[in-house]
Amino acid sequence: MSPPAGRLQGGYSVVVEDLSRSFGDFCAVDRISFQVKDGEIFGFLGANGAGKTTTIRMLCGLILPTSGRGLVEGLDIGKEAEEIRKIIGYMSQKFSLYEDLTVSENLEFFGGLYGLSHAQVTRKVKESATAADLEAFSGRRTREIPLGLKQRLALTCAVMHNPHVLFLDEPTAGVDPISRRDFWALIHELASGGTTVFVTTHYMDEAEYCNRLAVMHKGRIAASGSPKSLKNRYQKGSIEEMFIGLVGRERTADDD
Amino acid sequence: MMISGRLLAVMRKEFIHIIRDPRSLVLIFLWPVIMVLLYGTAITFDIKEIRIGVLDFDHSRVSRELLRDLTASDYFRISGYLDKRSEIDDGFLKGRFTAVLVIPAGFEKQKALNTGRIQLIVDGSNSNTATVVIQYFKSFCMLHQWESGVAVSAPLSLHPRVWYNPDLKSAHFIVPGLIAVILMMICAQLTSITLAREWETGTFEQILVSPVLPHEIILGKLAPYLLLSLSVSVVTLAFSVAVFKVPFRGSLLLLLVLSIVYIYASLSIGVLISTRARTQQVALLASQILTLLPSFLLSGFIFPVLYMPLVLKAVTYLVPARYYLVIIRGIMLKGVGPGDLAQPCLLLVLFGTFLIAFSIHRFKTVLEKAPWAG
Ligand SMILES: Nc1ncnc2c1ncn2[C@@H]1O[C@H](COP(=O)(O)OP(=O)(O)OP(=O)(O)O)[C@@H](O)[C@H]1O
Ligand SMILES: [Mg+2]
């Protein structure tokens, strides 16, 4: 089962138009618009509280937008959330597998939620790039395994059903550089298999791994494009400098 | 409703949670047994040696016989004799008597004509004790074929009520009621906490982005707890029969089947709570508020439903323990058959199904409309 080409919307997996979300008076996401192409790795960059998680949760159908529109694989996030759930994978910012279950029990449970049988889960795990690690720890309680492996386990759980679009909310927060590199190898493998990956991050070096980026700041998209074009546009040598330049500039503008 | 792979996955996972936590499991089984032991014995001790004041206007052979019968039982002790009715109040106020027995003049003669009546005036300030005293006195009179009338002093007005308990053992009556109360509390707590924990850890969100449906989550979580609670009830029941020698006159199978129905209704209270509660603490508190006092006070466990004010009486219909009390006392103490218990059983099914349907509906709205915090 391979993800179909972006139906209905000319090669775009995710299309967002003027999407907003307020909590009371506070506008966490403020009329943002962007597109994610089919099969690309799309990075969402932003400081704490920029509105990244809120955007992802709207796209996954966990919260409703206050206004604006969003399509995931041509399905409306406001009206067709139930359909969307079948074709997306989601890894939330907070580690949310069951710590008292073993590695293989977690895999079975999340596979089961998508209607996969025991045999299907086993095959899927065997095929996965982390098969060796997961195998070695399969009988261990999830709370006992290293954080890097926990995150790879969470990723495996999230892609068990071959989702078309994968949403990853700061998947590598808090792990060592080696684990991060391993994790990104997995992301690339998924993308080359045709999965669209939407990933948020704090790490600027990770931004370089993305096909395209959007920089979010205070609920708005401050800039977007490929890492190269962004660096060119802002005349910076790295994404980090560009990011600081962008966010810093807005800050001075605010102070005026 | 079809049994889907998703439902089975949720059920399986919930089972694993339960067996992975042996400490909680031991507590879940131990707590009811301890409660039954504590309350069962405390209440049994309470009813021995009720202090009776005697106001005998007859001074006859028959009245002496009556008093001899009274003292012969373990349950009453004559702690003083009065001369006038006006001394009764004072006796109650000073706590000298719990009740005063009035034997009217001419009692002996009337007794010969089968119209002799005695009167018991009970201190109503402790309504619990008063209720027990009345039950015991009535049983005593039945046993010895004395005619009696019972009155209760202010501030509480209580009506007499006959417990089906010819052996004068209050534990027999109390313990089945305790089982009802305890089961309702445990069931509501278990389900509300397991759902709240998933909100707390964030796993709920992870589940909600999957195609799993609200009814699959809820029913998948209920099934393991139904089984767990049923085992708890069997253990508690066996313990009660063994330790308190509570008679078991009816069908065990019938009681088990109806217990499942009762557990279902009680679990549904927890489900309802978890549609709101987002933390385990809130869930625990809410389930205690919703089950502890209602199951104690509004189920007929302590105060008979029959004599409650109309408003409270209406509220008792919303307390599952009310129905189970009729069921468990009926089956254990009276050996009642299925025909007589159809109505409470049906009402329990309705109660549980309504709450669960409502909760599923609420979860759906949460998914479709209402944003949640966090
Ligand atoms: N349920 C909520 N109720 C009220 N305010 C919220 C809620 N969720 C998010 N916010 C606020 O919206 C803003 C954006 O939050 P969001 O979690 O989307 O940021 P983020 O970019 O993911 O940040 P981080 O990098 O810290 O994860 C924050 O100021 C946050 O406090
Ligand atoms: Mg976030």
XYZ file of C-alpha atoms and ligand atoms in Angstrom:
662
model
C 0.000 0.000 0.000
C 1.682 3.175 -1.120
C 0.305 6.642 -0.522
C -1.529 8.056 -3.505
C -0.324 11.168 -5.261
C -1.886 14.276 -3.787
C -5.361 13.861 -5.113
C -7.723 16.716 -5.654
C -5.200 19.387 -4.906
C -2.439 19.280 -7.477
C 0.294 17.414 -5.674
C -0.233 18.930 -2.233
C -0.722 16.765 0.847
C -1.579 19.581 3.189
C -3.145 22.874 2.210
C -3.789 25.532 4.812
C -5.523 28.830 4.169
C -5.897 31.621 6.714
C -5.998 29.120 9.540
C -6.458 30.627 13.016
C -6.957 29.326 16.479
C -7.628 31.366 19.609
C -7.768 30.333 23.232
C -10.031 32.922 24.766
C -8.605 36.297 23.794
C -5.231 34.860 22.962
C -4.567 34.057 19.331
C -2.159 31.093 19.284
C -2.266 30.673 15.504
C -2.985 33.760 13.472
C -4.208 33.414 9.851
C -1.459 31.201 8.557
C -1.343 29.796 5.020
C 1.034 27.226 3.570
C 1.169 24.080 1.455
C 3.020 20.834 1.930
C 3.870 18.907 -1.222
C 3.231 15.255 -1.566
C 6.090 13.171 -0.231
C 8.224 16.021 1.033
C 9.680 16.634 4.456
C 8.205 19.888 5.650
C 9.810 21.499 8.672
C 8.022 23.796 11.065
C 10.450 25.978 12.930
C 9.599 28.223 15.825
C 10.426 29.260 19.358
C 8.455 28.073 22.379
C 4.847 29.150 22.172
C 5.026 30.015 18.484
C 1.954 27.907 17.753
C 3.499 24.814 16.167
C 1.713 22.258 18.311
C -1.579 24.086 17.987
C -1.255 23.950 14.195
C -0.496 20.235 14.206
C -3.381 19.470 16.524
C -5.740 21.278 14.202
C -4.428 19.327 11.237
C -4.880 16.036 13.113
C -8.445 16.890 14.037
C -7.730 17.128 17.754
C -8.960 20.701 17.991
C -11.083 22.778 15.673
C -9.816 25.927 13.988
C -11.405 29.185 15.064
C -11.438 30.262 11.443
C -9.859 29.451 8.130
C -9.514 26.213 6.273
C -7.225 23.216 6.178
C -7.120 20.186 3.910
C -5.189 16.996 4.565
C -5.090 14.752 1.510
C -8.044 16.718 0.235
C -10.087 16.130 3.386
C -11.433 19.081 5.353
C -10.008 19.206 8.887
C -13.230 20.715 10.233
C -15.681 18.258 8.713
C -13.834 15.094 7.790
C -11.656 14.467 10.818
C -12.848 10.892 11.064
C -11.605 10.132 7.551
C -8.367 11.981 8.171
C -7.625 9.804 11.209
C -7.372 6.742 9.003
C -4.625 8.149 6.788
C -2.415 10.130 9.145
C 0.145 9.211 11.735
C 0.854 11.435 14.728
C 3.593 11.549 17.289
C 2.757 14.064 19.965
C 5.261 16.325 21.635
C 4.780 14.532 24.927
C 5.874 10.903 24.857
C 2.575 9.081 24.909
C 2.995 5.373 24.747
C 2.086 3.169 27.689
C 5.065 2.956 30.003
C 3.762 -0.082 31.854
C 3.329 -2.046 28.652
C 6.215 -3.832 27.001
C 7.621 -2.664 23.690
C 5.809 -5.352 21.747
C 2.550 -4.775 23.636
C 2.625 -1.117 22.654
C 3.218 -2.042 19.036
C 0.362 -4.537 19.112
C -2.000 -2.095 20.743
C -1.408 0.727 18.293
C -1.478 -1.721 15.392
C -4.762 -3.031 16.781
C -6.237 0.469 16.836
C -5.788 0.486 13.067
C -7.270 -2.972 12.754
C -3.974 -4.756 12.152
C -3.761 -8.385 13.200
C -0.984 -9.849 15.303
C 0.690 -11.261 12.185
C 0.477 -7.950 10.353
C 2.025 -6.126 13.300
C 4.840 -8.641 13.505
C 5.572 -8.293 9.804
C 5.438 -4.529 9.940
C 7.860 -4.437 12.859
C 10.222 -6.829 11.053
C 10.219 -4.533 8.033
C 10.835 -1.416 10.071
C 14.291 0.091 10.134
C 14.467 -0.248 13.926
C 13.594 -3.932 13.812
C 16.853 -5.013 15.462
C 16.523 -2.628 18.427
C 12.855 -3.283 18.914
C 13.488 -7.001 18.770
C 16.189 -6.781 21.431
C 13.922 -4.835 23.792
C 10.581 -6.353 22.807
C 9.882 -7.919 26.196
C 10.987 -4.927 28.244
C 8.631 -2.460 29.849
C 8.592 0.729 27.854
C 9.536 2.835 30.860
C 12.846 0.992 31.087
C 14.139 1.534 27.563
C 16.411 4.434 26.547
C 14.781 7.671 25.421
C 16.174 7.466 21.906
C 14.633 4.065 21.450
C 11.382 5.236 23.010
C 11.115 7.841 20.293
C 11.858 5.345 17.553
C 9.250 3.069 19.101
C 6.728 5.900 19.098
C 7.530 6.537 15.453
C 7.085 2.869 14.580
C 3.720 2.902 16.366
C 2.697 5.995 14.430
C 3.468 4.496 11.003
C 2.198 0.989 11.596
C -0.730 1.594 9.244
C 1.309 3.201 6.432
C -0.108 6.696 6.820
C -0.098 9.088 3.874
C 0.870 11.994 6.050
C 2.946 11.807 9.201
C 2.863 14.587 11.790
C 5.819 14.669 14.150
C 5.806 17.217 16.955
C 9.368 17.766 18.175
C 10.167 14.075 17.841
C 13.803 14.428 18.822
C 13.461 16.722 21.828
C 15.952 15.863 24.530
C 17.907 13.038 22.910
C 21.593 12.813 22.075
C 22.971 13.751 18.629
C 23.532 10.131 17.567
C 19.935 9.186 18.336
C 18.776 12.289 16.524
C 20.740 11.352 13.454
C 19.304 7.812 13.565
C 15.853 9.226 13.907
C 16.278 11.510 10.925
C 17.519 8.574 8.867
C 14.159 6.962 9.618
C 12.286 10.083 8.580
C 14.147 10.169 5.263
C 13.432 6.530 4.675
C 9.723 7.110 5.242
C 9.715 10.119 2.929
C 11.492 8.227 0.185
C 8.743 5.623 0.523
C 6.257 8.338 -0.398
C 5.048 9.451 3.035
C 4.617 13.166 3.507
C 6.341 14.213 6.719
C 5.337 17.316 8.654
C 7.820 17.866 11.457
C 8.313 20.596 14.045
C 11.643 21.226 15.659
C 13.737 23.517 17.777
C 16.989 22.252 16.345
C 18.339 24.391 13.560
C 20.621 21.679 12.192
C 17.554 19.502 11.711
C 15.963 22.224 9.657
C 18.654 21.683 7.086
C 17.395 18.118 6.581
C 13.973 19.340 5.441
C 12.908 19.846 1.852
C 11.042 22.973 2.776
C 10.573 25.036 5.903
C 8.158 27.451 7.472
C 9.376 29.678 10.279
C 6.652 30.408 12.759
C 6.749 33.307 15.138
C 4.017 34.386 17.531
C 1.307 32.554 15.681
C 2.299 33.849 12.236
C 4.454 32.425 9.491
C 7.433 34.733 9.258
C 9.073 33.073 6.263
C 8.922 29.902 4.215
C 10.808 28.139 1.433
C 13.588 25.614 0.985
C 16.486 25.918 3.422
C 18.691 27.104 0.577
C 16.323 29.739 -0.728
C 15.705 31.022 2.788
C 19.397 31.405 3.470
C 19.828 33.177 0.157
C 16.892 35.458 0.697
C 18.110 36.575 4.114
C 21.773 36.472 3.170
C 22.733 34.145 6.007
C 25.166 31.259 6.125
C 22.989 28.979 8.253
C 19.344 28.470 9.159
C 20.202 29.356 12.729
C 21.462 32.795 11.771
C 18.480 33.269 9.526
C 16.107 32.284 12.324
C 17.711 34.591 14.841
C 17.722 37.327 12.248
C 14.024 36.874 11.539
C 12.806 36.507 15.094
C 15.167 39.193 16.364
C 14.050 41.641 13.706
C 10.428 41.177 14.614
C 11.285 41.679 18.209
C 12.780 45.085 17.547
C 9.780 45.916 15.419
C 7.552 45.025 18.360
C 9.502 47.211 20.690
C 8.914 50.308 18.601
C -22.667 -3.588 18.179
C -19.912 -5.401 16.335
C -16.820 -6.584 18.146
C -14.048 -4.978 16.169
C -10.332 -5.585 16.288
C -9.989 -2.117 17.754
C -12.325 -2.945 20.627
C -10.336 -6.095 21.329
C -7.090 -4.136 21.243
C -8.392 -1.698 23.858
C -9.684 -4.543 26.027
C -6.420 -6.446 25.864
C -4.386 -3.387 26.716
C -6.613 -2.598 29.696
C -6.221 -6.127 31.021
C -2.471 -5.746 30.847
C -2.658 -2.458 32.786
C -4.581 -4.223 35.526
C -2.260 -7.184 35.929
C 0.859 -5.031 35.644
C -0.064 -3.225 38.824
C -0.204 -5.945 41.476
C -0.104 -3.484 44.345
C -3.317 -1.802 43.269
C -4.803 -5.178 42.537
C -4.181 -6.386 46.077
C -5.717 -3.172 47.427
C -8.761 -3.544 45.235
C -9.417 -6.972 46.703
C -8.373 -6.172 50.255
C -10.230 -2.935 50.756
C -13.779 -4.331 50.502
C -12.912 -7.178 52.847
C -11.508 -4.742 55.401
C -14.540 -2.481 55.075
C -16.922 -5.373 55.628
C -14.902 -6.529 58.594
C -14.746 -3.073 60.188
C -18.298 -1.958 59.617
C -19.766 -5.384 60.096
C -18.235 -5.801 63.552
C -18.682 -2.184 64.611
C -22.362 -2.308 63.905
C -22.791 -5.701 65.485
C -21.259 -4.516 68.761
C -23.455 -1.475 68.774
C -26.670 -3.295 69.211
C -25.928 -5.290 72.337
C -27.348 -4.235 75.705
C -29.713 -1.508 74.682
C -30.510 0.460 77.821
C -34.190 0.384 78.564
C -36.110 2.410 81.131
C -39.286 0.808 82.396
C -42.495 2.636 83.204
C -44.760 -0.060 84.519
C -48.312 1.096 85.358
C -49.614 -2.422 85.651
C -47.325 -4.154 88.153
C -48.849 -7.496 87.286
C -47.622 -11.015 86.771
C -47.740 -10.548 83.007
C -45.741 -7.334 83.093
C -43.074 -9.057 85.161
C -43.016 -11.863 82.602
C -42.502 -9.335 79.869
C -39.596 -7.736 81.678
C -38.038 -11.090 82.371
C -38.211 -11.977 78.669
C -36.661 -8.652 77.853
C -33.678 -9.056 80.156
C -33.216 -12.659 79.148
C -32.165 -11.543 75.676
C -28.633 -10.259 75.176
C -29.886 -7.208 73.463
C -31.743 -5.335 76.163
C -30.782 -4.320 79.647
C -33.109 -2.634 82.091
C -31.196 0.322 83.385
C -33.834 1.952 85.534
C -37.483 2.214 86.538
C -39.592 5.347 86.189
C -42.729 6.455 88.010
C -44.194 9.098 85.700
C -44.230 9.830 81.981
C -42.719 13.227 82.688
C -39.477 11.547 83.728
C -38.911 10.123 80.247
C -37.519 13.271 78.675
C -35.125 13.789 81.510
C -33.889 10.217 81.187
C -33.188 10.714 77.500
C -31.484 14.037 78.071
C -29.165 12.588 80.687
C -28.544 9.597 78.459
C -29.757 7.103 81.032
C -31.929 5.250 78.520
C -32.004 4.659 74.822
C -35.655 3.740 75.018
C -38.429 3.579 77.557
C -40.912 0.742 77.718
C -44.390 1.754 78.846
C -46.702 -0.920 80.211
C -50.167 0.564 80.599
C -52.441 -0.079 83.565
C -54.754 -2.984 82.932
C -52.294 -4.639 80.613
C -52.714 -8.040 82.180
C -56.461 -7.971 81.769
C -56.251 -6.776 78.200
C -53.616 -9.364 77.399
C -56.073 -12.054 78.442
C -58.544 -10.592 75.916
C -55.769 -10.388 73.303
C -55.873 -6.605 73.164
C -52.917 -5.873 75.438
C -50.519 -3.331 73.956
C -47.225 -2.033 75.220
C -45.421 1.038 74.009
C -41.768 1.694 73.337
C -40.571 5.275 73.260
C -37.206 5.614 71.607
C -34.644 8.388 71.848
C -34.495 9.600 68.263
C -31.481 11.847 68.589
C -29.303 9.139 67.124
C -31.453 7.949 64.322
C -29.225 5.031 63.526
C -29.433 3.611 66.969
C -33.120 4.403 67.096
C -33.741 2.465 63.919
C -31.824 -0.497 65.205
C -33.589 -0.393 68.567
C -36.957 -0.345 66.875
C -36.080 -3.291 64.686
C -34.872 -5.255 67.639
C -37.794 -4.457 69.794
C -40.226 -5.398 67.087
C -38.436 -8.660 66.516
C -38.430 -9.277 70.230
C -42.171 -8.701 70.415
C -42.788 -10.952 67.458
C -40.710 -13.648 69.024
C -42.519 -13.454 72.359
C -45.877 -12.488 70.929
C -46.247 -9.202 72.710
C -48.278 -6.504 71.007
C -46.436 -3.224 70.833
C -46.584 0.272 69.529
C -43.451 2.300 68.950
C -42.981 6.005 69.253
C -39.854 8.054 68.795
C -39.087 11.219 70.654
C -38.129 14.495 69.007
C -36.023 15.810 67.228
C -36.221 13.062 64.620
C -39.394 11.342 63.732
C -38.832 7.799 62.692
C -41.271 5.200 61.638
C -41.002 1.641 62.681
C -39.881 -0.838 60.125
C -39.486 -4.560 60.244
C -36.287 -6.042 59.034
C -36.393 -9.516 57.694
C -33.973 -10.768 60.200
C -35.569 -13.161 62.658
C -32.293 -14.102 64.337
C -31.842 -10.581 65.642
C -28.456 -10.342 63.947
C -27.892 -6.949 62.457
C -24.679 -8.024 60.743
C -26.786 -10.244 58.541
C -28.652 -7.249 57.414
C -25.802 -4.779 57.301
C -23.193 -6.827 55.485
C -25.077 -7.401 52.228
C -25.820 -3.682 52.205
C -22.138 -2.948 52.726
C -21.263 -5.077 49.739
C -23.616 -2.978 47.637
C -22.093 0.274 48.877
C -18.505 -0.875 48.436
C -19.037 -2.275 44.966
C -20.602 0.929 43.740
C -17.691 2.982 45.059
C -14.999 0.711 43.681
C -16.579 0.449 40.255
C -17.014 4.182 39.793
C -13.479 4.882 40.990
C -11.787 2.276 38.858
C -13.299 3.378 35.572
C -13.102 7.091 36.141
C -9.449 6.826 37.142
C -8.358 4.667 34.255
C -9.786 7.116 31.746
C -8.475 10.168 33.578
C -5.009 8.660 33.693
C -4.966 8.548 29.915
C -5.843 12.216 29.739
C -3.071 12.905 32.217
C -0.339 10.980 30.414
C -1.372 12.228 26.995
C -2.081 8.754 25.693
C -5.695 9.700 25.157
C -4.657 12.174 22.518
C -2.566 9.498 20.847
C -5.586 7.197 20.762
C -7.889 9.920 19.504
C -5.892 10.499 16.326
C -6.489 6.846 15.421
C -9.729 5.664 13.822
C -10.891 4.119 17.103
C -14.482 5.073 17.914
C -15.685 6.427 21.262
C -17.800 3.370 22.005
C -14.816 1.123 21.344
C -12.701 3.012 23.847
C -15.415 2.969 26.487
C -16.628 -0.602 26.076
C -13.072 -1.836 25.702
C -12.247 -0.281 29.040
C -15.413 -1.466 30.752
C -15.092 -5.158 29.962
C -11.927 -5.873 31.974
C -13.218 -3.876 34.917
C -16.513 -5.718 34.822
C -14.631 -8.945 35.292
C -12.376 -7.503 37.968
C -15.291 -6.078 39.951
C -17.179 -9.331 39.667
C -14.229 -11.199 41.185
C -14.079 -8.610 43.951
C -17.749 -9.128 44.695
C -17.345 -12.910 44.811
C -14.426 -12.640 47.233
C -16.274 -10.166 49.455
C -19.370 -12.309 49.410
C -17.491 -15.461 50.328
C -15.737 -13.583 53.124
C -19.023 -12.231 54.489
C -20.667 -15.626 54.528
C -17.629 -17.209 56.144
C -16.975 -14.599 58.812
C -20.390 -13.175 59.604
C -22.331 -16.334 58.853
C -24.677 -14.301 56.729
C -27.257 -16.792 55.501
C -27.462 -17.485 51.810
C -30.967 -18.673 51.109
C -31.339 -17.965 47.389
C -29.551 -18.866 44.195
C -25.878 -17.991 43.907
C -26.091 -17.982 40.125
C -28.932 -15.473 40.185
C -26.976 -13.225 42.520
C -23.910 -13.367 40.281
C -25.884 -12.539 37.159
C -27.592 -9.608 38.849
C -24.257 -8.497 40.319
C -22.917 -8.192 36.785
C -25.848 -5.945 35.969
C -25.204 -3.865 39.078
C -21.492 -3.583 38.355
C -22.303 -2.482 34.821
C -24.505 0.309 36.186
C -21.876 1.373 38.731
C -19.049 1.370 36.204
C -21.111 3.648 34.010
C -20.965 6.320 36.732
C -17.186 6.294 36.386
C -17.447 6.584 32.631
C -19.703 9.583 32.987
C -17.228 11.240 35.355
C -14.362 10.682 32.954
C -16.072 12.600 30.194
C -15.276 15.615 32.367
C -12.383 14.762 34.639
C -8.971 15.289 33.118
C -6.869 14.300 36.109
C -6.946 11.267 38.351
C -7.412 13.431 41.418
C -10.508 15.091 40.063
C -11.834 11.724 38.947
C -11.284 10.214 42.384
C -12.919 13.115 44.150
C -15.884 13.198 41.805
C -16.490 9.484 42.095
C -16.349 9.676 45.876
C -18.832 12.527 45.950
C -21.149 10.790 43.552
C -21.046 7.383 45.217
C -20.075 7.483 48.895
C -22.903 9.464 50.443
C -25.621 8.465 47.973
C -24.886 4.784 48.372
C -24.827 5.100 52.155
C -27.740 7.442 52.681
C -29.970 7.253 49.645
C -29.973 3.566 48.915
C -31.975 2.254 51.824
C -28.795 0.961 53.415
C -29.185 3.065 56.536
C -32.472 4.886 56.101
C -35.387 2.996 54.642
C -36.426 4.466 51.300
C -40.065 3.910 52.171
C -40.037 6.651 54.797
C -37.967 9.255 53.032
C -39.408 12.612 52.076
C -40.748 12.607 48.536
C -37.862 14.554 47.022
C -35.213 12.260 48.477
C -37.264 9.263 47.524
C -37.190 10.464 43.931
C -33.410 10.863 44.108
C -32.969 7.271 45.276
C -34.100 6.095 41.865
C -30.789 7.454 40.562
C -28.716 5.429 43.001
C -27.911 1.957 41.645
C -27.185 0.675 45.154
C -30.860 1.109 45.912
C -31.742 -1.618 43.426
C -28.889 -3.893 44.320
C -29.813 -3.674 47.978
C -33.196 -5.124 47.170
C -31.504 -7.796 45.073
C -28.765 -8.882 47.453
C -30.871 -8.756 50.623
C -33.687 -10.478 48.813
C -31.550 -13.309 47.503
C -29.337 -13.792 50.552
C -31.781 -13.286 53.405
C -35.098 -14.251 51.878
C -34.213 -16.545 49.017
C -36.201 -14.456 46.553
C -36.370 -15.794 42.991
C -35.802 -14.082 39.638
C -39.450 -13.103 39.148
C -39.404 -10.656 42.055
C -36.125 -9.058 41.004
C -36.940 -8.375 37.361
C -37.842 -4.772 38.067
C -34.665 -3.673 39.894
C -32.637 -5.586 37.308
C -34.338 -3.825 34.435
C -33.873 -0.426 36.056
C -30.167 -1.102 36.578
C -29.758 -2.039 32.914
C -31.571 1.125 31.904
C -29.487 3.255 34.254
C -26.160 1.897 32.986
C -27.105 1.970 29.339
C -28.376 5.497 29.550
C -25.203 6.783 31.235
C -22.939 4.957 28.810
C -24.856 6.107 25.754
C -24.773 9.635 27.104
C -21.022 9.425 27.775
C -20.303 8.080 24.301
C -22.310 10.931 22.899
C -20.329 13.380 25.010
C -17.025 11.940 23.847
C -18.174 12.337 20.273
C -18.982 15.973 20.838
C -15.599 16.443 22.430
C -14.035 14.969 19.318
C -16.124 16.898 16.869
C -16.697 20.254 18.486
C -15.486 21.204 21.895
C -11.774 21.874 22.085
C -10.142 20.702 25.273
C -7.400 22.199 27.280
C -3.875 20.905 27.553
N -5.418 24.582 25.282
C -4.831 25.781 25.387
N -5.399 26.749 26.116
C -4.845 27.959 26.241
N -3.713 28.327 25.634
C -3.075 27.420 24.874
C -3.596 26.105 24.712
N -2.768 25.415 23.909
C -1.772 26.255 23.591
N -1.950 27.469 24.154
C -1.081 28.627 24.020
O -0.880 28.854 22.648
C 0.465 29.230 22.402
C 1.052 28.348 21.342
O 1.206 27.071 21.917
P 1.838 25.870 21.117
O 1.826 24.705 22.029
O 1.132 25.718 19.820
O 3.318 26.368 20.874
P 4.559 25.579 20.305
O 5.044 26.330 19.153
O 4.193 24.154 20.091
O 5.579 25.709 21.495
P 6.648 24.652 22.061
O 7.854 24.801 21.236
O 6.857 25.101 23.455
O 6.013 23.306 21.970
C 1.200 29.172 23.720
O 1.308 30.481 24.230
C 0.289 28.338 24.594
O 0.364 28.770 25.929
Mg 4.790 22.411 20.791
